[in-house]
XYZ file of C-alpha atoms in Angstrom:
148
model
C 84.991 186.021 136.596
C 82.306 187.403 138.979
C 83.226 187.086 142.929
C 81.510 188.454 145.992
C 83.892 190.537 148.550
C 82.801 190.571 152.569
C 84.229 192.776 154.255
C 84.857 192.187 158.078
C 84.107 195.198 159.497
C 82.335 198.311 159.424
C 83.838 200.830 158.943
C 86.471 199.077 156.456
C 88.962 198.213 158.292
C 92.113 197.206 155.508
C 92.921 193.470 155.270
C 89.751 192.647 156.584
C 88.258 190.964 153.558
C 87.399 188.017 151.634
C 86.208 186.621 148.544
C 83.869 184.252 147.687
C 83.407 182.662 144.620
C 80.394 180.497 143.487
C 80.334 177.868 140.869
C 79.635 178.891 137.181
C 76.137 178.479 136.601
C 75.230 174.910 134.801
C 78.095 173.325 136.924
C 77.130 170.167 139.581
C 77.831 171.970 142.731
C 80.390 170.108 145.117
C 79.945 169.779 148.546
C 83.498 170.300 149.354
C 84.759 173.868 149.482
C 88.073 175.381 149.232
C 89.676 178.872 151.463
C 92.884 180.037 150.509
C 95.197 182.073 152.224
C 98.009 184.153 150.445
C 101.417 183.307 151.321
C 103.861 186.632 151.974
C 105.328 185.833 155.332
C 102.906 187.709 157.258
C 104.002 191.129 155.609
C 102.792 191.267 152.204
C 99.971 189.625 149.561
C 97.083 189.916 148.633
C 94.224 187.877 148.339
C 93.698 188.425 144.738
C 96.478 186.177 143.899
C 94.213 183.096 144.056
C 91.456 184.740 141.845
C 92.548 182.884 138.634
C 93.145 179.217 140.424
C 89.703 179.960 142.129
C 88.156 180.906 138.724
C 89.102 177.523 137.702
C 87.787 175.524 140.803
C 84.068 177.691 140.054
C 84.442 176.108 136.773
C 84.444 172.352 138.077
C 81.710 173.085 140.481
C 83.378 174.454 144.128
C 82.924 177.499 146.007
C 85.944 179.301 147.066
C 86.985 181.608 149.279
C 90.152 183.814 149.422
C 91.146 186.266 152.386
C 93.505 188.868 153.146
C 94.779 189.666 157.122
C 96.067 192.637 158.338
C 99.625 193.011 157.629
C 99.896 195.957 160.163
C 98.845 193.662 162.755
C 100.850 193.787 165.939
C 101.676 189.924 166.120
C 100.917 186.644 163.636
C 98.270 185.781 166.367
C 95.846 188.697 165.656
C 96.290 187.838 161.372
C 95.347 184.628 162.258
C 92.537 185.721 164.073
C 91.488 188.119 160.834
C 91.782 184.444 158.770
C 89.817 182.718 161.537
C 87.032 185.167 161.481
C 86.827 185.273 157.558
C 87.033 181.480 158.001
C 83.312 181.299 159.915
C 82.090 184.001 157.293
C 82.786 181.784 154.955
C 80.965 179.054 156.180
C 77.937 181.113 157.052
C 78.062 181.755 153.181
C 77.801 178.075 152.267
C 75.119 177.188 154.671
C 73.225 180.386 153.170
C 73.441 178.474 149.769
C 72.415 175.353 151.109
C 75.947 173.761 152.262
C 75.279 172.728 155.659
C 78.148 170.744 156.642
C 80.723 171.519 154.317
C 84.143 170.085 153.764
C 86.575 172.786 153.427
C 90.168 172.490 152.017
C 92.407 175.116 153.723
C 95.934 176.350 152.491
C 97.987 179.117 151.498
C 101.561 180.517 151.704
C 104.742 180.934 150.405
C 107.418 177.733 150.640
C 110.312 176.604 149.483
C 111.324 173.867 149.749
C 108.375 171.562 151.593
C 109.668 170.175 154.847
C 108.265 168.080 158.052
C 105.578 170.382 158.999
C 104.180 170.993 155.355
C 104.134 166.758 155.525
C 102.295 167.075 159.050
C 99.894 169.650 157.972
C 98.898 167.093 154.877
C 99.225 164.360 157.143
C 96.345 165.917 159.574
C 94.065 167.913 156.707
C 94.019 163.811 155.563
C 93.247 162.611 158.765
C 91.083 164.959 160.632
C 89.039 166.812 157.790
C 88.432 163.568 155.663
C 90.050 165.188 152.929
C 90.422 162.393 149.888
C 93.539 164.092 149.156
C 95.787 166.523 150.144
C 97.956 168.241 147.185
C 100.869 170.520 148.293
C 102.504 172.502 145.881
C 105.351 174.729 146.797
C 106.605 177.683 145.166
C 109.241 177.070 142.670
C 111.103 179.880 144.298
C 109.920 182.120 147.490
C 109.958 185.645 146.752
C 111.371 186.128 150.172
C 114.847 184.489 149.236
C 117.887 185.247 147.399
C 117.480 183.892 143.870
C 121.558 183.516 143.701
């Protein structure tokens, strides 16, 4: 499994990072890419979580991207600000390997159970992204609840 961390600033500045992984050599590269975000409720994860699933997408021919936020942040608004920057990195990557208008899946977290706004989020990544499809796939339990 080889990968490719960016790093968002300089100097390092932790949670400012992402991964990028290209397709396994031999494979028919896609032109639909996929950036994950780990779940944690905005105070822990890690963006190696995704490596393996990722690993598997390079296999069948996407790139991938994975990024961490700063989880010492002083609101949700400036982690999703770290994500949105890593986001544009990302895409600078792809266009420097000859993606220029990439379709990008986007998702992370961790849910249980799905409800109305994991529908809407499908509903518009369907819609507004020209996704084919849109798979959700919660957590079978959320590490952030009582497993009574």
């Amino acid at each position: 499994m080889k990968f490719t961390s960016y790093y968002l600033d300089s100097p390092i500045q932790k949670g400012r990072v992402f991964d990028v992984f290209e397709p396994y050599a031999g494979t028919e590269k896609k032109d639909f890419a996929v950036f994950l975000v780990h779940g944690g409720g905005w105070r822990a994860g890690s963006r190696d979580v995704h490596h393996i699933k990722m690993d598997e997408l390079c296999r069948r021919g996407y790139f991938c991207a994975s990024t961490d936020y700063r989880l010492n942040a002083k609101d949700a608004f400036e982690q999703l600000s770290d994500i949105r920057e890593a986001y544009d990195k990302f895409i600078e990557v792809l266009k420097e390997h000859g993606i220029e208008n990439p379709r990008i899946a986007v998702y992370g977290g961790s849910f249980y159970p799905p409800h109305k706004g994991h529908k809407l989020l499908a509903e518009n990544l369907s819609r507004f992204c020209g996704a084919d499809r849109v798979v959700i796939i919660p957590t079978a339990m959320s590490p952030f609840k009582d497993k009574s």
